[in-house]
mmCIF file of C-alpha atoms in Angstrom:
data_model
loop_
_atom_site.group_PDB
_atom_site.id
_atom_site.type_symbol
_atom_site.label_atom_id
_atom_site.label_comp_id
_atom_site.label_asym_id
_atom_site.label_seq_id
_atom_site.Cartn_x
_atom_site.Cartn_y
_atom_site.Cartn_z
ATOM 1 C CA MET H 1 -83.628 128.152 -53.314
ATOM 2 C CA HIS H 2 -83.826 131.204 -55.487
ATOM 3 C CA ARG H 3 -87.346 132.775 -55.894
ATOM 4 C CA ALA H 4 -87.295 132.752 -59.743
ATOM 5 C CA GLU H 5 -86.339 129.019 -59.746
ATOM 6 C CA VAL H 6 -89.258 128.208 -57.380
ATOM 7 C CA ALA H 7 -91.704 130.105 -59.741
ATOM 8 C CA LYS H 8 -90.479 128.178 -62.602
ATOM 9 C CA ARG H 9 -90.948 124.857 -60.914
ATOM 10 C CA ASN H 10 -94.467 125.841 -60.029
ATOM 11 C CA VAL H 11 -95.202 126.715 -63.631
ATOM 12 C CA VAL H 12 -93.794 123.319 -64.686
ATOM 13 C CA ARG H 13 -96.012 121.562 -62.042
ATOM 14 C CA ASP H 14 -99.124 123.495 -63.129
ATOM 15 C CA THR H 15 -98.486 122.625 -66.740
ATOM 16 C CA ILE H 16 -98.351 118.944 -65.731
ATOM 17 C CA ARG H 17 -101.671 119.340 -63.972
ATOM 18 C CA VAL H 18 -103.600 120.565 -67.114
ATOM 19 C CA GLU H 19 -102.348 117.754 -69.119
ATOM 20 C CA ALA H 20 -104.939 116.504 -71.785
ATOM 21 C CA PRO H 21 -107.157 113.811 -70.343
ATOM 22 C CA THR H 22 -107.375 110.363 -71.941
ATOM 23 C CA ASP H 23 -110.488 109.353 -73.835
ATOM 24 C CA GLN H 24 -111.607 107.248 -70.992
ATOM 25 C CA GLN H 25 -111.253 110.025 -68.505
ATOM 26 C CA ALA H 26 -113.115 112.442 -70.829
ATOM 27 C CA LYS H 27 -116.023 109.938 -71.212
ATOM 28 C CA ALA H 28 -116.163 109.587 -67.415
ATOM 29 C CA ARG H 29 -116.195 113.275 -66.940
ATOM 30 C CA GLY H 30 -118.897 113.538 -69.515
ATOM 31 C CA ALA H 31 -121.025 110.985 -67.735
ATOM 32 C CA ASN H 32 -120.529 112.793 -64.378
ATOM 33 C CA TRP H 33 -121.523 116.107 -65.921
ATOM 34 C CA LEU H 34 -124.697 114.570 -67.249
ATOM 35 C CA LEU H 35 -125.583 113.043 -63.921
ATOM 36 C CA ILE H 36 -124.916 116.285 -62.177
ATOM 37 C CA PHE H 37 -127.085 117.949 -64.849
ATOM 38 C CA LEU H 38 -129.931 115.564 -64.434
ATOM 39 C CA ILE H 39 -130.035 114.958 -60.650
ATOM 40 C CA GLY H 40 -127.823 117.635 -59.212
ATOM 41 C CA ARG H 41 -124.862 117.475 -56.781
ATOM 42 C CA HIS H 42 -127.135 116.339 -53.941
ATOM 43 C CA PRO H 43 -129.518 113.626 -55.402
ATOM 44 C CA VAL H 44 -131.413 113.248 -52.222
ATOM 45 C CA ARG H 45 -132.204 116.993 -52.080
ATOM 46 C CA THR H 46 -133.071 116.918 -55.755
ATOM 47 C CA LEU H 47 -135.417 113.996 -55.255
ATOM 48 C CA ILE H 48 -137.184 115.786 -52.428
ATOM 49 C CA ARG H 49 -137.451 119.022 -54.372
ATOM 50 C CA ALA H 50 -138.791 117.122 -57.409
ATOM 51 C CA GLY H 51 -141.390 115.448 -55.261
ATOM 52 C CA LEU H 52 -142.550 118.600 -53.609
ATOM 53 C CA LEU H 53 -142.714 120.410 -56.861
ATOM 54 C CA ALA H 54 -144.863 117.518 -58.314
ATOM 55 C CA ALA H 55 -147.234 117.572 -55.358
ATOM 56 C CA PHE H 56 -147.420 121.441 -55.530
ATOM 57 C CA CYS H 57 -148.308 121.229 -59.225
ATOM 58 C CA ILE H 58 -150.904 118.518 -58.686
ATOM 59 C CA VAL H 59 -152.556 120.510 -56.027
ATOM 60 C CA ILE H 60 -152.523 123.799 -57.895
ATOM 61 C CA PHE H 61 -153.559 122.564 -61.330
ATOM 62 C CA ARG H 62 -156.208 120.287 -60.056
ATOM 63 C CA HIS H 63 -157.908 122.497 -57.463
ATOM 64 C CA ALA H 64 -156.793 126.165 -57.747
ATOM 65 C CA LEU H 65 -155.650 127.006 -61.269
ATOM 66 C CA LEU H 66 -157.534 124.813 -63.715
ATOM 67 C CA PRO H 67 -156.136 124.891 -67.222
ATOM 68 C CA VAL H 68 -158.736 125.308 -69.931
ATOM 69 C CA VAL H 69 -158.806 124.737 -73.582
ATOM 70 C CA VAL H 70 -161.931 126.254 -75.270
ATOM 71 C CA SER H 71 -163.630 123.749 -77.736
ATOM 72 C CA GLY H 72 -166.459 125.147 -79.773
ATOM 73 C CA ASP H 73 -167.891 128.649 -80.383
ATOM 74 C CA SER H 74 -170.687 128.703 -77.657
ATOM 75 C CA MET H 75 -168.945 131.585 -75.790
ATOM 76 C CA TYR H 76 -168.062 133.560 -79.007
ATOM 77 C CA PRO H 77 -166.969 136.379 -79.160
ATOM 78 C CA ALA H 78 -165.542 136.473 -75.546
ATOM 79 C CA TYR H 79 -163.885 133.073 -75.885
ATOM 80 C CA ARG H 80 -162.953 131.454 -79.150
ATOM 81 C CA ASN H 81 -162.428 127.819 -80.254
ATOM 82 C CA GLY H 82 -158.960 126.678 -79.377
ATOM 83 C CA GLN H 83 -158.264 129.536 -76.930
ATOM 84 C CA LEU H 84 -156.206 128.644 -73.824
ATOM 85 C CA GLY H 85 -156.868 129.954 -70.356
ATOM 86 C CA PHE H 86 -157.172 129.311 -66.668
ATOM 87 C CA ALA H 87 -160.025 129.038 -64.210
ATOM 88 C CA ASN H 88 -159.882 129.915 -60.631
ATOM 89 C CA GLY H 89 -161.084 126.758 -58.833
ATOM 90 C CA LEU H 90 -161.166 128.616 -55.440
ATOM 91 C CA ALA H 91 -163.245 131.594 -56.610
ATOM 92 C CA TYR H 92 -166.411 130.262 -55.031
ATOM 93 C CA ALA H 93 -164.866 128.746 -51.932
ATOM 94 C CA ARG H 94 -166.030 131.766 -49.874
ATOM 95 C CA ALA H 95 -168.223 133.587 -52.340
ATOM 96 C CA GLU H 96 -171.219 132.897 -54.570
ATOM 97 C CA PRO H 97 -171.375 133.099 -58.404
ATOM 98 C CA GLN H 98 -172.678 136.441 -59.607
ATOM 99 C CA ARG H 99 -174.540 137.431 -62.740
ATOM 100 C CA GLY H 100 -172.159 137.941 -65.651
ATOM 101 C CA ASP H 101 -169.544 135.570 -64.243
ATOM 102 C CA VAL H 102 -168.095 133.097 -66.882
ATOM 103 C CA VAL H 103 -167.927 129.804 -65.029
ATOM 104 C CA VAL H 104 -166.685 126.186 -65.782
ATOM 105 C CA ILE H 105 -169.334 123.618 -65.080
ATOM 106 C CA GLU H 106 -168.467 120.005 -64.255
ATOM 107 C CA MET H 107 -170.160 117.152 -66.054
ATOM 108 C CA THR H 108 -168.592 113.976 -64.614
ATOM 109 C CA GLY H 109 -165.214 115.206 -63.702
ATOM 110 C CA ARG H 110 -162.855 118.034 -64.597
ATOM 111 C CA SER H 111 -161.393 116.764 -67.814
ATOM 112 C CA ALA H 112 -164.256 118.042 -69.887
ATOM 113 C CA MET H 113 -166.396 120.972 -68.506
ATOM 114 C CA TYR H 114 -168.758 123.388 -69.927
ATOM 115 C CA LEU H 115 -167.842 127.091 -70.153
ATOM 116 C CA LYS H 116 -170.918 129.302 -69.742
ATOM 117 C CA ARG H 117 -172.036 132.715 -68.395
ATOM 118 C CA VAL H 118 -174.180 132.975 -65.210
ATOM 119 C CA LEU H 119 -177.317 134.857 -66.174
ATOM 120 C CA ALA H 120 -179.570 134.353 -63.161
ATOM 121 C CA LEU H 121 -179.228 133.470 -59.431
ATOM 122 C CA PRO H 122 -181.190 131.378 -56.976
ATOM 123 C CA GLY H 123 -184.659 132.578 -56.483
ATOM 124 C CA ASP H 124 -184.755 134.541 -59.793
ATOM 125 C CA GLU H 125 -187.461 134.145 -62.462
ATOM 126 C CA VAL H 126 -185.736 133.936 -65.800
ATOM 127 C CA ARG H 127 -186.742 133.541 -69.494
ATOM 128 C CA PHE H 128 -185.897 134.704 -72.965
ATOM 129 C CA SER H 129 -188.346 136.500 -75.097
ATOM 130 C CA ASN H 130 -187.533 136.962 -78.771
ATOM 131 C CA GLY H 131 -183.688 137.034 -77.924
ATOM 132 C CA ALA H 132 -183.964 139.342 -74.916
ATOM 133 C CA LEU H 133 -182.983 138.069 -71.567
ATOM 134 C CA LEU H 134 -185.592 138.850 -68.833
ATOM 135 C CA VAL H 135 -184.786 138.367 -65.088
ATOM 136 C CA ASN H 136 -187.491 138.924 -62.712
ATOM 137 C CA GLY H 137 -189.460 140.671 -65.494
ATOM 138 C CA GLN H 138 -186.713 143.127 -66.315
ATOM 139 C CA VAL H 139 -184.801 143.170 -69.571
ATOM 140 C CA VAL H 140 -181.071 142.612 -68.917
ATOM 141 C CA ASN H 141 -178.457 144.510 -71.003
ATOM 142 C CA GLU H 142 -175.946 142.135 -72.203
ATOM 143 C CA PRO H 143 -172.969 143.953 -73.743
ATOM 144 C CA TYR H 144 -170.975 140.834 -74.205
ATOM 145 C CA ILE H 145 -173.508 139.464 -76.965
ATOM 146 C CA GLU H 146 -172.626 139.959 -80.659
ATOM 147 C CA VAL H 147 -175.650 138.245 -82.061
ATOM 148 C CA ASN H 148 -178.789 138.358 -79.960
ATOM 149 C CA GLY H 149 -180.747 135.649 -81.761
ATOM 150 C CA THR H 150 -184.503 135.026 -81.404
ATOM 151 C CA TRP H 151 -184.581 132.717 -78.337
ATOM 152 C CA THR H 152 -187.884 132.401 -76.619
ATOM 153 C CA THR H 153 -188.038 129.987 -73.665
ATOM 154 C CA ALA H 154 -190.506 129.063 -70.792
ATOM 155 C CA SER H 155 -190.252 130.917 -67.661
ATOM 156 C CA GLU H 156 -188.094 129.166 -65.036
ATOM 157 C CA THR H 157 -188.004 130.059 -61.286
ATOM 158 C CA LEU H 158 -184.711 128.984 -59.885
ATOM 159 C CA GLY H 159 -184.427 126.867 -56.707
ATOM 160 C CA PRO H 160 -182.175 127.813 -53.741
ATOM 161 C CA HIS H 161 -179.172 126.062 -55.310
ATOM 162 C CA ASP H 162 -179.883 126.699 -58.960
ATOM 163 C CA TYR H 163 -178.071 129.015 -61.430
ATOM 164 C CA PHE H 164 -179.194 129.830 -64.966
ATOM 165 C CA VAL H 165 -176.348 129.681 -67.409
ATOM 166 C CA ALA H 166 -175.908 130.079 -71.162
ATOM 167 C CA GLY H 167 -173.285 130.784 -73.840
ATOM 168 C CA ASP H 168 -172.687 134.197 -75.335
ATOM 169 C CA ASN H 169 -173.302 132.843 -78.862
ATOM 170 C CA ARG H 170 -177.016 132.944 -79.284
ATOM 171 C CA SER H 171 -177.156 132.066 -83.001
ATOM 172 C CA GLY H 172 -179.553 129.196 -83.927
ATOM 173 C CA PRO H 173 -182.350 127.838 -81.887
ATOM 174 C CA TRP H 174 -181.813 127.483 -78.087
ATOM 175 C CA GLN H 175 -182.465 123.709 -78.466
ATOM 176 C CA TRP H 176 -179.138 123.454 -80.220
ATOM 177 C CA HIS H 177 -177.250 124.835 -77.332
ATOM 178 C CA ALA H 178 -176.417 123.567 -73.831
ATOM 179 C CA MET H 179 -178.066 126.200 -71.687
ATOM 180 C CA GLY H 180 -180.365 126.217 -68.755
ATOM 181 C CA VAL H 181 -180.191 125.390 -65.042
ATOM 182 C CA VAL H 182 -177.193 123.867 -63.103
ATOM 183 C CA ASP H 183 -176.689 123.045 -59.591
ATOM 184 C CA ARG H 184 -174.352 125.171 -57.348
ATOM 185 C CA ASP H 185 -172.108 122.000 -56.800
ATOM 186 C CA GLN H 186 -171.549 121.695 -60.632
ATOM 187 C CA ILE H 187 -169.847 125.176 -60.849
ATOM 188 C CA ALA H 188 -166.125 124.324 -60.505
ATOM 189 C CA GLY H 189 -164.698 127.760 -60.759
ATOM 190 C CA ARG H 190 -164.615 131.154 -62.541
ATOM 191 C CA ILE H 191 -162.583 131.833 -65.629
ATOM 192 C CA LEU H 192 -159.572 134.030 -65.086
ATOM 193 C CA PHE H 193 -158.469 134.762 -68.657
ATOM 194 C CA MET L 1 -121.042 107.474 -58.089
ATOM 195 C CA ASN L 2 -122.614 104.441 -56.403
ATOM 196 C CA ARG L 3 -124.850 106.849 -54.482
ATOM 197 C CA TYR L 4 -126.295 108.100 -57.716
ATOM 198 C CA TYR L 5 -127.143 104.522 -58.767
ATOM 199 C CA VAL L 6 -128.826 103.816 -55.376
ATOM 200 C CA ILE L 7 -130.907 107.005 -55.750
ATOM 201 C CA ALA L 8 -131.844 106.303 -59.332
ATOM 202 C CA ALA L 9 -132.864 102.782 -58.309
ATOM 203 C CA LEU L 10 -134.897 104.047 -55.390
ATOM 204 C CA ALA L 11 -136.653 106.576 -57.615
ATOM 205 C CA PHE L 12 -137.339 103.795 -60.223
ATOM 206 C CA CYS L 13 -138.813 101.605 -57.523
ATOM 207 C CA ILE L 14 -141.028 104.490 -56.238
ATOM 208 C CA VAL L 15 -142.389 104.977 -59.779
ATOM 209 C CA ILE L 16 -142.996 101.314 -60.367
ATOM 210 C CA GLY L 17 -144.665 101.046 -57.020
ATOM 211 C CA ALA L 18 -146.915 104.023 -57.725
ATOM 212 C CA ILE L 19 -147.917 102.544 -61.096
ATOM 213 C CA TRP L 20 -148.686 99.168 -59.519
ATOM 214 C CA PHE L 21 -150.663 100.898 -56.652
ATOM 215 C CA PHE L 22 -152.902 102.804 -59.021
ATOM 216 C CA ARG L 23 -153.372 99.982 -61.489
ATOM 217 C CA SER L 24 -154.031 97.246 -59.067
ATOM 218 C CA GLY L 25 -157.591 98.269 -57.964
ATOM 219 C CA ASP L 26 -160.752 96.356 -57.865
ATOM 220 C CA ARG L 27 -160.879 93.555 -60.276
ATOM 221 C CA ASP L 28 -164.459 94.299 -61.313
ATOM 222 C CA ALA L 29 -163.653 97.910 -61.829
ATOM 223 C CA ARG L 30 -160.754 96.956 -64.128
ATOM 224 C CA GLN L 31 -162.989 94.552 -66.079
ATOM 225 C CA ILE L 32 -165.719 97.159 -66.564
ATOM 226 C CA ASN L 33 -163.232 99.801 -67.586
ATOM 227 C CA ARG L 34 -161.659 97.418 -70.028
ATOM 228 C CA ARG L 35 -165.117 96.527 -71.486
ATOM 229 C CA LEU L 36 -165.910 100.267 -71.819
ATOM 230 C CA ASP L 37 -162.647 100.897 -73.656
ATOM 231 C CA GLU L 38 -163.204 98.008 -76.027
ATOM 232 C CA LEU L 39 -166.782 99.385 -76.756
ATOM 233 C CA VAL L 40 -165.386 102.824 -77.441
ATOM 234 C CA GLU L 41 -162.993 101.233 -79.913
ATOM 235 C CA THR L 42 -165.837 99.406 -81.656
ATOM 236 C CA VAL L 43 -167.948 102.594 -81.918
ATOM 237 C CA GLU L 44 -165.101 104.690 -83.435
ATOM 238 C CA LYS L 45 -164.641 104.852 -87.111
ATOM 239 C CA ARG L 46 -161.303 105.582 -88.493
ATOM 240 C CA GLY L 47 -160.745 106.964 -92.042
ATOM 241 C CA ASN L 48 -161.104 104.622 -95.044
ATOM 242 C CA GLN L 49 -162.528 101.769 -93.171
ATOM 243 C CA SER L 50 -163.741 98.864 -95.247
ATOM 244 C CA SER L 51 -167.518 97.993 -95.243
ATOM 245 C CA LEU L 52 -166.492 94.508 -94.111
ATOM 246 C CA ARG L 53 -164.791 95.992 -91.034
ATOM 247 C CA GLN L 54 -167.774 98.292 -90.430
ATOM 248 C CA MET L 55 -170.096 95.281 -90.392
ATOM 249 C CA THR L 56 -167.832 93.259 -88.109
ATOM 250 C CA GLN L 57 -167.653 96.220 -85.748
ATOM 251 C CA SER L 58 -171.431 96.710 -85.578
ATOM 252 C CA GLN L 59 -171.948 92.978 -85.149
ATOM 253 C CA ALA L 60 -169.695 93.144 -82.125
ATOM 254 C CA VAL L 61 -171.827 95.731 -80.367
ATOM 255 C CA PRO L 62 -174.550 93.526 -79.004
ATOM 256 C CA GLY L 63 -171.913 91.558 -77.147
ATOM 257 C CA PHE L 64 -171.303 94.451 -74.778
ATOM 258 C CA PHE L 65 -175.005 94.554 -73.733
ATOM 259 C CA SER L 66 -177.283 92.260 -71.715
ATOM 260 C CA ALA L 67 -180.259 90.725 -73.553
ATOM 261 C CA ASP L 68 -182.727 93.123 -72.006
ATOM 262 C CA ALA L 69 -180.620 96.313 -72.446
ATOM 263 C CA THR L 70 -182.182 99.610 -73.162
ATOM 264 C CA ILE L 71 -180.436 102.598 -74.655
ATOM 265 C CA ARG L 72 -182.190 105.968 -74.269
ATOM 266 C CA MET L 73 -180.457 108.868 -75.987
ATOM 267 C CA ALA L 74 -183.370 111.492 -75.793
ATOM 268 C CA PRO L 75 -183.338 114.272 -76.824
ATOM 269 C CA LEU L 76 -180.604 113.376 -79.392
ATOM 270 C CA TYR L 77 -182.628 110.373 -80.524
ATOM 271 C CA ALA L 78 -186.210 109.945 -79.625
ATOM 272 C CA SER L 79 -186.662 106.102 -79.662
ATOM 273 C CA THR L 80 -185.479 103.683 -76.955
ATOM 274 C CA LEU L 81 -183.180 101.193 -78.582
ATOM 275 C CA GLY L 82 -182.385 97.580 -77.722
ATOM 276 C CA ARG L 83 -178.876 96.072 -78.413
ATOM 277 C CA ARG L 84 -179.710 94.940 -81.930
ATOM 278 C CA GLU L 85 -181.111 98.266 -82.981
ATOM 279 C CA THR L 86 -178.006 99.974 -81.540
ATOM 280 C CA ALA L 87 -175.857 97.798 -83.731
ATOM 281 C CA GLN L 88 -177.957 98.648 -86.782
ATOM 282 C CA THR L 89 -177.884 102.372 -85.957
ATOM 283 C CA LEU L 90 -174.167 102.242 -85.431
ATOM 284 C CA TYR L 91 -173.788 100.588 -88.899
ATOM 285 C CA LEU L 92 -175.862 103.382 -90.561
ATOM 286 C CA ILE L 93 -173.826 106.063 -88.776
ATOM 287 C CA HIS L 94 -170.481 104.435 -89.915
ATOM 288 C CA ASN L 95 -171.898 104.394 -93.492
ATOM 289 C CA ASN L 96 -172.755 108.006 -93.365
ATOM 290 C CA VAL L 97 -169.695 109.641 -91.745
ATOM 291 C CA ASP L 98 -166.043 109.733 -92.877
ATOM 292 C CA ARG L 99 -164.691 109.506 -89.274
ATOM 293 C CA LEU L 100 -166.102 109.182 -85.833
ATOM 294 C CA THR L 101 -163.861 109.761 -82.807
ATOM 295 C CA VAL L 102 -164.849 109.013 -79.206
ATOM 296 C CA ARG L 103 -162.856 109.778 -76.043
ATOM 297 C CA VAL L 104 -163.850 109.021 -72.599
ATOM 298 C CA ARG L 105 -162.851 112.041 -70.609
ATOM 299 C CA ASP L 106 -164.079 111.305 -67.176
ATOM 300 C CA ARG L 107 -165.542 108.280 -65.507
ATOM 301 C CA ARG L 108 -167.102 107.637 -62.154
ATOM 302 C CA LEU L 109 -167.891 104.127 -61.142
ATOM 303 C CA ASP L 110 -169.850 102.722 -58.191
ATOM 304 C CA ILE L 111 -169.924 98.876 -57.967
ATOM 305 C CA ASN L 112 -172.351 96.800 -55.829
ATOM 306 C CA HIS L 113 -170.342 93.517 -55.545
ATOM 307 C CA GLU L 114 -173.122 91.753 -53.566
ATOM 308 C CA GLU L 115 -175.773 92.384 -56.240
ATOM 309 C CA GLY L 116 -173.386 92.134 -59.223
ATOM 310 C CA THR L 117 -174.365 95.538 -60.488
ATOM 311 C CA ALA L 118 -172.561 98.793 -61.213
ATOM 312 C CA GLU L 119 -173.476 102.364 -62.028
ATOM 313 C CA MET L 120 -171.060 104.441 -64.077
ATOM 314 C CA ARG L 121 -171.222 107.980 -65.257
ATOM 315 C CA ILE L 122 -168.860 108.943 -68.193
ATOM 316 C CA THR L 123 -168.274 112.110 -70.218
ATOM 317 C CA LEU L 124 -167.540 111.602 -73.808
ATOM 318 C CA THR L 125 -165.974 114.034 -76.233
ATOM 319 C CA GLY L 126 -165.143 113.603 -79.887
ATOM 320 C CA GLY L 127 -165.936 114.611 -83.447
ATOM 321 C CA ILE L 128 -167.873 113.596 -86.444
ATOM 322 C CA HIS L 129 -165.997 114.162 -89.699
ATOM 323 C CA GLN L 130 -168.199 114.464 -92.739
ATOM 324 C CA GLY L 131 -167.326 115.967 -96.191
ATOM 325 C CA GLY L 132 -164.397 117.990 -94.784
ATOM 326 C CA ARG L 133 -166.473 119.320 -91.919
ATOM 327 C CA ARG L 134 -165.870 118.472 -88.232
ATOM 328 C CA GLU L 135 -168.597 118.669 -85.699
ATOM 329 C CA SER L 136 -167.394 118.262 -82.088
ATOM 330 C CA TYR L 137 -169.550 117.047 -79.236
ATOM 331 C CA VAL L 138 -169.622 116.534 -75.496
ATOM 332 C CA HIS L 139 -172.111 114.280 -73.809
ATOM 333 C CA THR L 140 -172.488 112.681 -70.317
ATOM 334 C CA PHE L 141 -174.048 109.140 -70.008
ATOM 335 C CA GLN L 142 -175.186 107.103 -67.187
ATOM 336 C CA LEU L 143 -174.388 103.346 -67.681
ATOM 337 C CA ASN L 144 -175.799 100.601 -65.652
ATOM 338 C CA TRP L 145 -173.805 97.425 -65.707
ATOM 339 C CA ILE L 146 -174.704 93.788 -64.644
ATOM 340 C CA LYS L 147 -172.496 90.802 -64.024
ATOM 341 C CA GLU L 148 -173.419 87.677 -65.733
ATOM 342 C CA ASP L 149 -171.294 84.590 -65.968
ATOM 343 C CA ARG L 150 -168.208 86.412 -64.556
ATOM 344 C CA ASP L 151 -168.451 89.020 -67.220
ATOM 345 C CA TRP L 152 -169.954 92.587 -67.213
ATOM 346 C CA PHE L 153 -172.612 93.753 -69.548
ATOM 347 C CA ILE L 154 -174.342 97.152 -70.042
ATOM 348 C CA ARG L 155 -178.002 96.893 -69.056
ATOM 349 C CA GLN L 156 -178.963 100.494 -69.510
ATOM 350 C CA VAL L 157 -177.596 103.624 -71.146
ATOM 351 C CA GLU L 158 -179.179 107.020 -70.597
ATOM 352 C CA LEU L 159 -178.026 110.471 -71.816
ATOM 353 C CA VAL L 160 -177.703 112.850 -68.929
ATOM 354 C CA GLN L 161 -178.056 116.572 -69.452
ATOM 355 C CA ALA L 162 -175.497 118.273 -67.216
ATOM 356 C CA ILE L 163 -177.216 121.603 -67.923
ATOM 357 C CA ARG L 164 -180.967 121.216 -67.537
ATOM 358 C CA PRO L 165 -182.761 123.019 -70.459
ATOM 359 C CA PRO L 166 -185.655 125.485 -69.588
ATOM 360 C CA GLY L 167 -188.904 123.623 -68.882
ATOM 361 C CA ALA L 168 -187.267 120.330 -68.406
ATOM 362 C CA GLY L 169 -188.529 119.744 -64.782
ATOM 363 C CA PRO L 170 -186.556 119.225 -61.674
ATOM 364 C CA ALA L 171 -182.896 118.195 -61.778
ATOM 365 C CA GLU L 172 -181.739 114.615 -61.328
ATOM 366 C CA TRP L 173 -178.198 115.489 -60.773
#
């Protein structure tokens, strides 16, 4: 057969291949495309991947990277109402909280927690005198405070597992604020940003 | 194509099984949690609530507590209340605020089946709306439950301070 004739036949055959599909075929193709988009070409693999991803997210966001939404102004100006952030849930797995750390404190669970700054460590003697923070009798410089306030509290000597925490917003009497002593076990992590 | 349906059916079964597994726990625990949810619904006040509804709600409150129940909210509220006083206080609060929202964020429950008692710790968050202002709150409560005639009632409510204020004495955490 002549070469040009063969080429012509192929063109004709290819033309037949790309014939417009019927409505039914188009619908079936659409459904297939949707299934592939949703569960991939290998559904078992997709299912395994989805399961692993879900397990990874649960572990990460429940124990390591705790999502935080700030509610209230007790940590103003460092953290404002409505601000989003993350806390490192593993920050104190091998280390102890330090003065100045902003930590999340568990109440019953991890859905609602306090956000406070660590001011004094186990064994410290701590008190406020007319707005100034005194740890072991020394006035502590607190550059993160915008309004010092006039807090005066009784002296507190912390036990071996106690930490003294307070918010950065010192406006109003201290009795209006959640501040004071927490147990080491209540500190769930350190704020990242 | 059939394989897709089998996989989809399998995934559906896993999801249903997981839901069933997590929901079918202790019957007493379910009952206590349901009672708490009902109490929260009774305590809440939605906007534009009629005074008749407010009265009905406050009258329903004693039904959640045992006859000898004590409610201690110090330092928020100095007096120790019984179930009737709690209902009256709630009625007064509903009369004085536009909206009151309550949300149970965390709950920890420990049931003693033999004695028919249970200890529960919950953290509540919410807001009090009054004259265009909203004040948010977060509090932790210790609830002691008792089983009477196959139903659970609250016998004691106590406010727990997660952060112990200066001069408050040793921690009870």
